[in-house]
Amino acid sequence: MKRIAAFLLLSSFTIVNAQKRNVIEPSAEYVMHLNAAKSHNVELIKNKKQLDKLAKQGKLVKVKQRGYGYRIDDLTHSHPYLVPKGNTILVEIAREFVKQTGQNFFVVTSMTRTESDQNRLRNINPNASSNDSSHSFGSAIDISYVRFNHVKGPNAKLEKSLEDILKQFEKEGKLYFVKERKMKCFHIIFRK
C-alpha cells in the first residue's frame, strides 16, 4: 500500500512539473528585445479573446494577407495582427525590398502569438522561447530567408538584400532583428 501511495505521489509530482515551463535565464540581448516589444504599451496577450479586444481598441491592427512586396504565410501558431507601428514598418521593409530587387516578395511566417499559441509552439519549435515572447506583445514577426516569390529554397541574392534592408532599419532605430539559423528566418522586433 505504501508503494502504491508513493508511486501515485511521485506520478502526480512528475505531471505537475511537466506542465510548468522551464524558464531559462534570458540574455541581455533578449531582455533588450523584449523591452522593445513591451514599449508599445500592449500587455502580454494571453488568448484570442484578449487579442480581439486589443484589435477593437486599435492597439493591434489586422495585417493584409498580401501586400506590395510581402505575403503572409498560412499562420498555424500566430495571428495576422501587429501594433500599428509594426504594420507601418513591415510595409516600409517590403517597399524597400521591391525597390532594391524588382518585383519580388518575401514571406512572413509568424506574427502575433497569444500565450496559448506560444505554449503550443514550444512542442514543435526549439527556438520558441520558454520566457515571454516578443511575439506575444504584437510587435514581432518572422520573415523567411529561404522563401521568396512562392519558391522554397535558398536565394542568396534576395536573402542578402533583405538582410541589408533589416540592417539599415536597425541602424535607423526602427527595429531589432536576429537571424535564426534553425528556423531559417529573420526574427524582427519593432521598436517604438
Tab-separated table of N, CA and C in Angstrom, residues 94-159:
chain	number	residue	atom	x	y	z
A	94	ALA	N	8.943	46.061	-46.976
A	94	ALA	CA	8.505	45.448	-48.237
A	94	ALA	C	8.714	46.393	-49.418
A	95	ARG	N	8.384	47.663	-49.253
A	95	ARG	CA	8.584	48.647	-50.338
A	95	ARG	C	10.063	48.769	-50.698
A	96	GLU	N	10.895	48.826	-49.687
A	96	GLU	CA	12.342	48.925	-49.929
A	96	GLU	C	12.861	47.660	-50.607
A	97	PHE	N	12.302	46.507	-50.223
A	97	PHE	CA	12.700	45.237	-50.834
A	97	PHE	C	12.387	45.235	-52.330
A	98	VAL	N	11.183	45.687	-52.690
A	98	VAL	CA	10.805	45.758	-54.112
A	98	VAL	C	11.674	46.776	-54.837
A	99	LYS	N	11.916	47.893	-54.200
A	99	LYS	CA	12.743	48.945	-54.795
A	99	LYS	C	14.144	48.414	-55.135
A	100	GLN	N	14.691	47.589	-54.244
A	100	GLN	CA	16.053	47.092	-54.438
A	100	GLN	C	16.130	45.835	-55.306
A	101	THR	N	15.065	45.039	-55.330
A	101	THR	CA	15.154	43.735	-56.000
A	101	THR	C	14.222	43.573	-57.196
A	102	GLY	N	13.400	44.550	-57.461
A	102	GLY	CA	12.409	44.398	-58.529
A	102	GLY	C	11.144	43.781	-57.977
A	103	GLN	N	10.331	43.232	-58.829
A	103	GLN	CA	9.022	42.697	-58.422
A	103	GLN	C	9.148	41.352	-57.719
A	104	ASN	N	9.783	41.362	-56.554
A	104	ASN	CA	9.934	40.176	-55.717
A	104	ASN	C	9.167	40.392	-54.423
A	105	PHE	N	8.897	39.302	-53.715
A	105	PHE	CA	8.283	39.417	-52.395
A	105	PHE	C	8.853	38.373	-51.457
A	106	PHE	N	8.804	38.697	-50.170
A	106	PHE	CA	9.234	37.771	-49.120
A	106	PHE	C	7.993	37.247	-48.401
A	107	VAL	N	8.195	36.229	-47.544
A	107	VAL	CA	7.079	35.587	-46.847
A	107	VAL	C	7.228	35.754	-45.336
A	108	VAL	N	6.194	36.311	-44.714
A	108	VAL	CA	6.125	36.439	-43.261
A	108	VAL	C	5.544	35.133	-42.727
A	109	THR	N	6.295	34.456	-41.857
A	109	THR	CA	5.884	33.130	-41.395
A	109	THR	C	5.286	33.118	-39.991
A	110	SER	N	5.447	34.213	-39.247
A	110	SER	CA	4.862	34.262	-37.910
A	110	SER	C	4.651	35.717	-37.519
A	111	MET	N	3.577	35.937	-36.748
A	111	MET	CA	3.259	37.293	-36.305
A	111	MET	C	2.895	37.258	-34.820
A	112	THR	N	1.755	37.797	-34.469
A	112	THR	CA	1.374	37.895	-33.064
A	112	THR	C	0.881	36.547	-32.543
A	113	ARG	N	1.478	36.137	-31.426
A	113	ARG	CA	1.092	34.881	-30.785
A	113	ARG	C	0.492	35.168	-29.424
A	114	THR	N	-0.572	34.474	-29.123
A	114	THR	CA	-1.084	34.524	-27.763
A	114	THR	C	-0.165	33.651	-26.900
A	115	GLU	N	-0.298	33.799	-25.609
A	115	GLU	CA	0.485	32.943	-24.712
A	115	GLU	C	0.140	31.471	-24.972
A	116	SER	N	-1.123	31.185	-25.268
A	116	SER	CA	-1.554	29.820	-25.594
A	116	SER	C	-0.855	29.320	-26.857
A	117	ASP	N	-0.771	30.182	-27.893
A	117	ASP	CA	-0.076	29.809	-29.132
A	117	ASP	C	1.390	29.500	-28.842
A	118	GLN	N	2.018	30.346	-28.033
A	118	GLN	CA	3.441	30.174	-27.709
A	118	GLN	C	3.663	28.845	-26.991
A	119	ASN	N	2.777	28.488	-26.088
A	119	ASN	CA	2.901	27.214	-25.373
A	119	ASN	C	2.787	26.031	-26.333
A	120	ARG	N	1.852	26.105	-27.293
A	120	ARG	CA	1.713	25.027	-28.280
A	120	ARG	C	2.950	24.943	-29.167
A	121	LEU	N	3.509	26.103	-29.524
A	121	LEU	CA	4.667	26.146	-30.417
A	121	LEU	C	5.903	25.522	-29.784
A	122	ARG	N	6.032	25.656	-28.479
A	122	ARG	CA	7.198	25.082	-27.789
A	122	ARG	C	7.315	23.581	-28.022
A	123	ASN	N	6.197	22.928	-28.284
A	123	ASN	CA	6.227	21.482	-28.504
A	123	ASN	C	6.882	21.088	-29.819
A	124	ILE	N	6.922	22.010	-30.797
A	124	ILE	CA	7.462	21.653	-32.118
A	124	ILE	C	8.630	22.514	-32.584
A	125	ASN	N	8.872	23.645	-31.923
A	125	ASN	CA	9.898	24.573	-32.387
A	125	ASN	C	10.931	24.792	-31.283
A	126	PRO	N	12.183	24.363	-31.502
A	126	PRO	CA	13.209	24.519	-30.474
A	126	PRO	C	13.572	25.981	-30.202
A	127	ASN	N	13.256	26.900	-31.119
A	127	ASN	CA	13.562	28.317	-30.919
A	127	ASN	C	12.478	29.041	-30.133
A	128	ALA	N	11.330	28.440	-29.931
A	128	ALA	CA	10.237	29.106	-29.211
A	128	ALA	C	10.669	29.327	-27.764
A	129	SER	N	10.716	30.573	-27.372
A	129	SER	CA	11.234	30.949	-26.061
A	129	SER	C	10.431	30.334	-24.926
A	130	SER	N	11.145	29.941	-23.878
A	130	SER	CA	10.474	29.468	-22.663
A	130	SER	C	10.082	30.656	-21.789
A	131	ASN	N	10.630	31.818	-22.092
A	131	ASN	CA	10.267	33.056	-21.404
A	131	ASN	C	9.141	33.724	-22.191
A	132	ASP	N	8.724	34.908	-21.764
A	132	ASP	CA	7.746	35.659	-22.546
A	132	ASP	C	8.352	35.952	-23.914
A	133	SER	N	7.536	35.879	-24.943
A	133	SER	CA	7.995	36.109	-26.313
A	133	SER	C	7.592	37.495	-26.788
A	134	SER	N	8.466	38.139	-27.556
A	134	SER	CA	8.132	39.436	-28.146
A	134	SER	C	6.930	39.296	-29.083
A	135	HIS	N	6.699	38.104	-29.619
A	135	HIS	CA	5.522	37.858	-30.463
A	135	HIS	C	4.220	38.034	-29.664
A	136	SER	N	4.291	37.815	-28.359
A	136	SER	CA	3.087	37.878	-27.526
A	136	SER	C	2.742	39.288	-27.068
A	137	PHE	N	3.408	40.278	-27.645
A	137	PHE	CA	3.094	41.683	-27.378
A	137	PHE	C	2.700	42.402	-28.667
A	138	GLY	N	2.519	41.640	-29.749
A	138	GLY	CA	2.056	42.204	-31.010
A	138	GLY	C	3.097	43.006	-31.759
A	139	SER	N	4.352	42.838	-31.407
A	139	SER	CA	5.381	43.687	-32.004
A	139	SER	C	6.562	42.912	-32.567
A	140	ALA	N	6.306	41.696	-33.050
A	140	ALA	CA	7.377	40.902	-33.656
A	140	ALA	C	6.829	40.065	-34.797
A	141	ILE	N	7.690	39.839	-35.776
A	141	ILE	CA	7.361	38.965	-36.902
A	141	ILE	C	8.579	38.115	-37.237
A	142	ASP	N	8.340	37.054	-37.974
A	142	ASP	CA	9.418	36.263	-38.566
A	142	ASP	C	9.245	36.330	-40.075
A	143	ILE	N	10.351	36.594	-40.776
A	143	ILE	CA	10.362	36.576	-42.237
A	143	ILE	C	11.328	35.489	-42.676
A	144	SER	N	10.856	34.578	-43.495
A	144	SER	CA	11.705	33.504	-44.005
A	144	SER	C	12.785	34.077	-44.913
A	145	TYR	N	13.986	33.535	-44.802
A	145	TYR	CA	15.025	33.922	-45.755
A	145	TYR	C	15.326	32.796	-46.748
A	146	VAL	N	14.419	31.830	-46.815
A	146	VAL	CA	14.524	30.773	-47.836
A	146	VAL	C	13.216	30.619	-48.613
A	147	ARG	N	12.369	31.639	-48.540
A	147	ARG	CA	11.097	31.609	-49.275
A	147	ARG	C	10.833	32.976	-49.892
A	148	PHE	N	10.996	33.043	-51.187
A	148	PHE	CA	10.726	34.263	-51.933
A	148	PHE	C	9.911	33.885	-53.164
A	149	ASN	N	8.917	34.685	-53.502
A	149	ASN	CA	8.163	34.504	-54.755
A	149	ASN	C	7.564	33.105	-54.921
A	150	HIS	N	7.006	32.565	-53.874
A	150	HIS	CA	6.392	31.218	-53.888
A	150	HIS	C	7.399	30.097	-54.159
A	151	VAL	N	8.683	30.363	-53.994
A	151	VAL	CA	9.713	29.343	-54.200
A	151	VAL	C	10.407	29.101	-52.868
A	152	LYS	N	10.428	27.840	-52.434
A	152	LYS	CA	11.117	27.493	-51.199
A	152	LYS	C	12.494	26.950	-51.557
A	153	GLY	N	13.505	27.613	-51.067
A	153	GLY	CA	14.883	27.222	-51.322
A	153	GLY	C	15.775	28.440	-51.222
A	154	PRO	N	17.060	28.227	-51.043
A	154	PRO	CA	17.977	29.349	-50.892
A	154	PRO	C	18.001	30.262	-52.126
A	155	ASN	N	18.078	31.553	-51.861
A	155	ASN	CA	18.272	32.557	-52.902
A	155	ASN	C	19.192	33.605	-52.277
A	156	ALA	N	20.495	33.416	-52.457
A	156	ALA	CA	21.496	34.236	-51.778
A	156	ALA	C	21.329	35.722	-52.067
A	157	LYS	N	20.978	36.069	-53.294
A	157	LYS	CA	20.841	37.479	-53.665
A	157	LYS	C	19.678	38.136	-52.909
A	158	LEU	N	18.503	37.499	-52.908
A	158	LEU	CA	17.344	38.072	-52.226
A	158	LEU	C	17.529	38.046	-50.704
A	159	GLU	N	18.139	36.996	-50.193
A	159	GLU	CA	18.415	36.911	-48.753
A	159	GLU	C	19.317	38.065	-48.320
